[in-house]
Short mmCIF file of N, CA and C in Angstrom, two decimals:
data_model
loop_
_atom_site.label_atom_id
_atom_site.label_comp_id
_atom_site.label_asym_id
_atom_site.label_seq_id
_atom_site.Cartn_x
_atom_site.Cartn_y
_atom_site.Cartn_z
N MET X 1 -3.96 13.79 154.72
CA MET X 1 -4.62 12.88 155.63
C MET X 1 -5.92 13.23 155.53
N THR X 2 -6.47 12.47 155.13
CA THR X 2 -8.22 12.44 154.69
C THR X 2 -9.17 11.91 155.82
N GLN X 3 -10.13 12.28 155.76
CA GLN X 3 -11.09 12.09 156.99
C GLN X 3 -10.74 10.39 157.18
N GLN X 4 -11.17 9.59 156.10
CA GLN X 4 -11.08 8.07 155.98
C GLN X 4 -9.93 7.65 157.21
N ASP X 5 -8.69 8.18 156.86
CA ASP X 5 -7.63 7.84 157.50
C ASP X 5 -7.72 8.05 159.05
N ILE X 6 -8.14 9.44 159.34
CA ILE X 6 -8.68 9.66 160.60
C ILE X 6 -9.42 8.56 161.27
N GLN X 7 -10.64 8.20 160.46
CA GLN X 7 -11.44 7.57 161.19
C GLN X 7 -11.10 6.24 161.47
N ASP X 8 -10.43 5.67 160.50
CA ASP X 8 -10.03 4.26 160.48
C ASP X 8 -8.55 4.20 161.52
N GLY X 9 -7.90 5.29 161.93
CA GLY X 9 -6.82 5.47 162.73
C GLY X 9 -7.19 5.48 163.95
N LYS X 10 -8.35 6.14 164.33
CA LYS X 10 -8.05 6.40 165.88
C LYS X 10 -8.27 5.46 166.98
N GLY X 11 -8.40 3.79 166.55
CA GLY X 11 -8.44 3.01 167.65
C GLY X 11 -6.82 2.76 168.01
N LEU X 12 -6.19 2.70 166.91
CA LEU X 12 -4.66 2.45 167.08
C LEU X 12 -3.56 3.63 167.68
N SER X 13 -4.54 4.78 167.40
CA SER X 13 -3.95 6.00 167.67
C SER X 13 -4.11 6.16 169.39
N ILE X 14 -5.21 5.67 169.86
CA ILE X 14 -5.40 5.50 171.21
C ILE X 14 -4.69 4.74 171.99
N VAL X 15 -4.43 3.37 171.38
CA VAL X 15 -3.70 2.35 172.01
C VAL X 15 -1.93 2.85 171.94
N SER X 16 -1.61 3.92 171.04
CA SER X 16 -0.62 3.78 171.12
C SER X 16 0.02 4.92 172.30
N TYR X 17 -0.62 5.56 172.91
CA TYR X 17 -0.87 6.58 174.17
C TYR X 17 -0.50 5.39 175.53
N LEU X 18 -0.50 4.44 175.27
CA LEU X 18 -1.03 3.35 176.67
C LEU X 18 0.38 2.81 177.06
N GLY X 19 1.75 3.38 176.94
CA GLY X 19 3.04 3.12 177.10
C GLY X 19 3.80 2.46 175.98
N ILE X 20 4.67 2.03 176.56
CA ILE X 20 5.59 1.45 175.65
C ILE X 20 5.15 0.36 175.09
N ILE X 21 4.50 -0.41 175.54
CA ILE X 21 3.73 -1.69 175.09
C ILE X 21 2.85 -0.96 173.95
N GLY X 22 1.64 -0.21 174.10
CA GLY X 22 1.18 0.47 173.17
C GLY X 22 1.82 0.94 171.84
N ILE X 23 2.93 1.57 172.09
CA ILE X 23 3.21 2.27 170.62
C ILE X 23 3.92 0.67 170.02
N ILE X 24 4.29 -0.06 170.56
CA ILE X 24 4.75 -1.28 169.88
C ILE X 24 3.72 -2.06 169.23
N ILE X 25 2.68 -2.11 169.78
CA ILE X 25 1.47 -2.70 169.19
C ILE X 25 0.58 -2.05 168.14
N ALA X 26 0.90 -0.61 168.39
CA ALA X 26 0.33 0.44 167.36
C ALA X 26 1.61 0.30 165.94
N TYR X 27 2.39 0.55 166.54
CA TYR X 27 3.52 0.55 165.14
C TYR X 27 3.46 -0.75 164.39
N PHE X 28 3.63 -2.20 165.03
CA PHE X 28 3.47 -2.99 163.96
C PHE X 28 2.49 -3.54 163.39
N MET X 29 1.18 -2.95 163.86
CA MET X 29 -0.25 -2.99 163.38
C MET X 29 -0.45 -2.11 162.24
N ASN X 30 0.48 -1.27 162.52
CA ASN X 30 0.62 -0.08 161.08
C ASN X 30 1.37 -0.13 159.96
N ASN X 31 2.10 -1.28 160.18
CA ASN X 31 3.00 -1.32 158.93
C ASN X 31 2.56 -1.94 157.85
N ASP X 32 1.26 -2.56 157.73
CA ASP X 32 1.01 -3.08 156.59
C ASP X 32 0.19 -1.56 155.76
N LYS X 33 -0.47 -1.14 156.46
CA LYS X 33 -1.45 -0.17 155.81
C LYS X 33 -0.68 1.38 155.64
N ARG X 34 0.12 1.76 156.78
CA ARG X 34 0.66 3.09 156.90
C ARG X 34 0.04 4.20 157.00
N ASN X 35 -1.07 4.05 157.79
CA ASN X 35 -2.12 5.24 157.83
C ASN X 35 -1.24 6.21 158.74
N PRO X 36 -1.08 7.62 158.02
CA PRO X 36 -0.47 8.89 158.27
C PRO X 36 -0.96 9.22 159.71
N PHE X 37 -2.49 9.03 160.21
CA PHE X 37 -2.97 9.63 161.07
C PHE X 37 -2.25 8.72 162.36
N ILE X 38 -1.99 7.52 162.38
CA ILE X 38 -1.62 6.38 163.38
C ILE X 38 -0.31 7.13 163.45
N SER X 39 0.50 7.06 162.15
CA SER X 39 2.14 7.19 162.28
C SER X 39 2.20 8.43 163.30
N PHE X 40 1.47 9.54 162.99
CA PHE X 40 1.76 10.93 163.68
C PHE X 40 1.32 10.76 165.37
N ASN X 41 0.47 9.74 165.53
CA ASN X 41 0.17 9.79 166.97
C ASN X 41 1.22 8.80 167.78
N ILE X 42 1.85 8.11 166.89
CA ILE X 42 3.04 7.05 167.20
C ILE X 42 4.08 7.83 167.58
N ARG X 43 4.50 9.03 166.74
CA ARG X 43 5.35 9.89 166.85
C ARG X 43 5.47 10.71 168.30
N GLN X 44 4.11 10.99 168.30
CA GLN X 44 3.76 11.90 169.45
C GLN X 44 3.86 11.10 170.79
N SER X 45 3.62 9.97 171.00
CA SER X 45 3.60 9.07 171.94
C SER X 45 4.99 8.29 172.37
N MET X 46 5.81 8.18 171.17
CA MET X 46 6.99 7.77 171.62
C MET X 46 7.94 8.91 171.80
N GLY X 47 7.62 9.99 171.50
CA GLY X 47 8.44 11.23 172.15
C GLY X 47 8.03 11.49 173.71
N LEU X 48 6.94 11.30 174.19
CA LEU X 48 6.21 11.67 175.31
C LEU X 48 6.59 10.50 176.11
N TRP X 49 6.82 9.17 176.09
CA TRP X 49 7.38 8.55 176.75
C TRP X 49 8.59 8.24 176.99
N ILE X 50 9.42 8.59 175.87
CA ILE X 50 10.96 8.79 176.18
C ILE X 50 11.50 9.72 176.97
N MET X 51 10.68 10.95 176.53
CA MET X 51 10.80 12.29 177.64
C MET X 51 10.61 11.87 178.97
N PHE X 52 9.60 11.05 178.86
CA PHE X 52 9.33 10.65 180.40
C PHE X 52 10.08 9.74 181.02
N HIS X 53 10.75 8.99 180.82
CA HIS X 53 11.65 8.22 181.25
C HIS X 53 13.14 8.95 181.58
N LEU X 54 13.56 9.84 180.49
CA LEU X 54 14.74 10.56 180.77
C LEU X 54 14.35 11.44 182.06
N PHE X 55 13.24 12.37 181.92
CA PHE X 55 13.19 13.27 182.81
C PHE X 55 12.72 12.73 184.45
N ALA X 56 12.15 11.70 184.37
CA ALA X 56 12.09 10.70 185.50
C ALA X 56 13.21 10.72 186.21
N PHE X 57 14.12 10.23 185.42
CA PHE X 57 15.44 9.60 186.14
C PHE X 57 16.08 10.97 186.74
N ILE X 58 15.95 12.28 185.93
CA ILE X 58 16.64 13.53 186.74
C ILE X 58 15.79 14.06 187.79
N ALA X 59 14.48 14.23 187.87
CA ALA X 59 13.34 14.29 188.66
C ALA X 59 13.45 13.77 190.07
N SER X 60 13.80 12.58 189.92
CA SER X 60 13.76 11.53 190.84
C SER X 60 15.28 11.78 191.87
N SER X 61 16.30 12.53 191.10
CA SER X 61 17.40 12.60 191.87
C SER X 61 17.49 13.87 192.99
N PHE X 62 16.18 14.88 192.48
CA PHE X 62 16.28 15.90 193.35
C PHE X 62 15.90 15.53 194.85
N ASP X 63 15.08 14.12 195.11
CA ASP X 63 14.72 13.93 196.14
C ASP X 63 13.69 15.05 196.86
N SER X 64 12.63 15.40 196.11
CA SER X 64 11.68 16.81 196.54
C SER X 64 10.56 16.06 195.80
N TRP X 65 9.19 16.32 196.95
CA TRP X 65 8.14 15.64 196.43
C TRP X 65 7.60 16.94 195.51
N MET X 66 7.90 18.11 195.70
CA MET X 66 7.48 19.30 194.82
C MET X 66 8.12 18.95 193.25
N VAL X 67 9.26 18.86 193.46
CA VAL X 67 10.15 18.54 191.63
C VAL X 67 9.39 17.44 191.00
N THR X 68 9.13 16.31 192.02
CA THR X 68 8.56 15.24 191.30
C THR X 68 7.10 15.10 190.99
N SER X 69 6.23 15.75 191.85
CA SER X 69 4.91 15.65 191.64
C SER X 69 4.83 16.85 190.37
N SER X 70 5.41 18.09 190.45
CA SER X 70 5.26 18.92 189.32
C SER X 70 5.47 18.30 187.82
N PHE X 71 6.75 17.24 187.78
CA PHE X 71 6.98 16.57 186.91
C PHE X 71 5.84 15.63 186.34
N TYR X 72 5.45 14.99 187.31
CA TYR X 72 4.24 13.99 186.83
C TYR X 72 3.25 14.58 186.44
N LEU X 73 2.94 16.12 187.01
CA LEU X 73 1.49 16.45 186.70
C LEU X 73 1.60 17.00 185.04
N CYS X 74 3.07 17.64 185.11
CA CYS X 74 3.39 18.25 183.52
C CYS X 74 3.34 17.34 182.28
N PHE X 75 3.52 16.04 182.79
CA PHE X 75 3.60 14.75 181.84
C PHE X 75 2.08 14.47 181.63
N ALA X 76 1.37 14.16 182.47
CA ALA X 76 0.19 13.86 182.49
C ALA X 76 -0.79 14.80 181.80
N ILE X 77 -0.60 16.06 182.02
CA ILE X 77 -1.36 17.09 180.95
C ILE X 77 -0.85 16.75 179.61
N LEU X 78 0.11 16.87 179.10
CA LEU X 78 0.67 16.48 177.78
C LEU X 78 0.04 15.28 177.36
N VAL X 79 -0.23 13.92 178.25
CA VAL X 79 -0.46 12.88 177.38
C VAL X 79 -1.95 13.21 177.69
N ILE X 80 -2.78 13.52 178.69
CA ILE X 80 -4.19 13.83 178.48
C ILE X 80 -4.50 14.53 177.02
N TYR X 81 -3.96 15.83 176.83
CA TYR X 81 -3.88 16.46 175.83
C TYR X 81 -3.91 15.63 174.63
N ALA X 82 -2.62 15.23 174.20
CA ALA X 82 -2.50 14.02 173.21
C ALA X 82 -3.40 12.92 172.59
N LEU X 83 -3.82 12.69 173.95
CA LEU X 83 -5.04 11.65 174.24
C LEU X 83 -6.64 11.98 173.42
N ILE X 84 -6.87 13.27 173.97
CA ILE X 84 -7.90 13.99 173.61
C ILE X 84 -8.04 14.61 172.26
N ASN X 85 -6.58 14.65 171.67
CA ASN X 85 -6.63 14.66 170.18
C ASN X 85 -6.79 13.58 169.50
N ALA X 86 -6.43 12.38 169.91
CA ALA X 86 -6.36 11.29 169.06
C ALA X 86 -8.04 10.98 169.05
N VAL X 87 -8.59 10.95 170.20
CA VAL X 87 -10.02 10.41 170.18
C VAL X 87 -10.74 11.44 169.40
N GLY X 88 -10.41 12.81 169.22
CA GLY X 88 -11.49 13.68 168.86
C GLY X 88 -10.94 13.58 167.02
N GLY X 89 -9.84 13.21 167.07
CA GLY X 89 -9.58 13.09 165.54
C GLY X 89 -8.78 14.12 164.74
N LYS X 90 -7.70 14.92 165.60
CA LYS X 90 -7.15 15.98 165.37
C LYS X 90 -6.09 15.94 165.12
N VAL X 91 -5.15 16.59 164.32
CA VAL X 91 -3.74 16.29 164.12
C VAL X 91 -3.32 17.81 164.49
N GLN X 92 -2.88 17.46 166.09
CA GLN X 92 -2.58 18.78 166.51
C GLN X 92 -1.26 18.18 167.36
N THR X 93 -0.26 18.69 167.06
CA THR X 93 1.21 18.67 168.06
C THR X 93 0.80 18.92 169.92
N VAL X 94 1.81 17.85 170.68
CA VAL X 94 1.77 18.59 171.82
C VAL X 94 2.63 19.97 171.93
N PRO X 95 2.00 20.63 173.16
CA PRO X 95 2.65 21.77 173.25
C PRO X 95 4.31 21.73 173.63
N LEU X 96 5.08 22.92 172.97
CA LEU X 96 6.39 22.78 173.20
C LEU X 96 7.40 21.77 172.39
N VAL X 97 6.94 20.72 172.95
CA VAL X 97 7.56 19.50 172.37
C VAL X 97 7.44 18.69 170.88
N GLY X 98 5.75 18.81 170.46
CA GLY X 98 5.49 18.05 169.61
C GLY X 98 6.02 18.13 168.48
N ASP X 99 6.49 19.46 168.10
CA ASP X 99 6.86 19.43 166.55
C ASP X 99 8.68 18.85 166.61
N PHE X 100 9.14 19.26 167.63
CA PHE X 100 10.57 18.54 167.71
C PHE X 100 10.33 16.83 167.64
N PHE X 101 9.48 16.23 168.17
CA PHE X 101 8.74 14.82 168.41
C PHE X 101 8.50 14.23 166.74
N GLN X 102 7.94 15.06 166.28
CA GLN X 102 7.67 14.93 164.59
C GLN X 102 8.93 14.84 163.82
N ARG X 103 9.80 15.92 163.96
CA ARG X 103 11.19 16.09 163.41
C ARG X 103 11.82 14.72 163.65
N ILE X 104 11.98 14.52 164.82
CA ILE X 104 13.31 13.46 165.13
C ILE X 104 12.82 12.02 164.58
N PHE X 105 11.66 11.74 164.87
CA PHE X 105 11.10 10.45 164.70
C PHE X 105 10.21 10.23 163.35
N SER X 106 10.77 11.25 162.61
CA SER X 106 10.07 11.54 161.03
C SER X 106 10.24 10.01 160.20
N ASN X 107 11.03 9.16 160.58
CA ASN X 107 11.06 7.94 159.92
C ASN X 107 10.53 7.03 160.68
N VAL X 108 10.03 7.32 161.82
CA VAL X 108 9.11 6.22 162.41
C VAL X 108 7.55 6.11 161.96
N GLY X 109 7.01 5.10 161.85
CA GLY X 109 5.63 5.15 161.50
C GLY X 109 5.29 4.30 160.34
#
């Protein structure tokens, strides 16, 4: 991945973290050029948002503000971390789960 790929892909990489709609927009706009930096961030974002929806369902069943607020705080920290890396042009996976996301979504992007 070159510096030019990173500079060209910053905008769509940031868009990919704006929820499911952002992932869809970044995915289809990246289909023509196949920028590896955008693809990397799409895989990270897709993993984060799928994890969010799966774990939100589980966390909501506890009926405890402590559990749900801890879940939302953890998710917010991971998304902010990934977003800061995208803005800074760093190719760095999200802690704990980022490498897993890159493996299971290797065909996406």
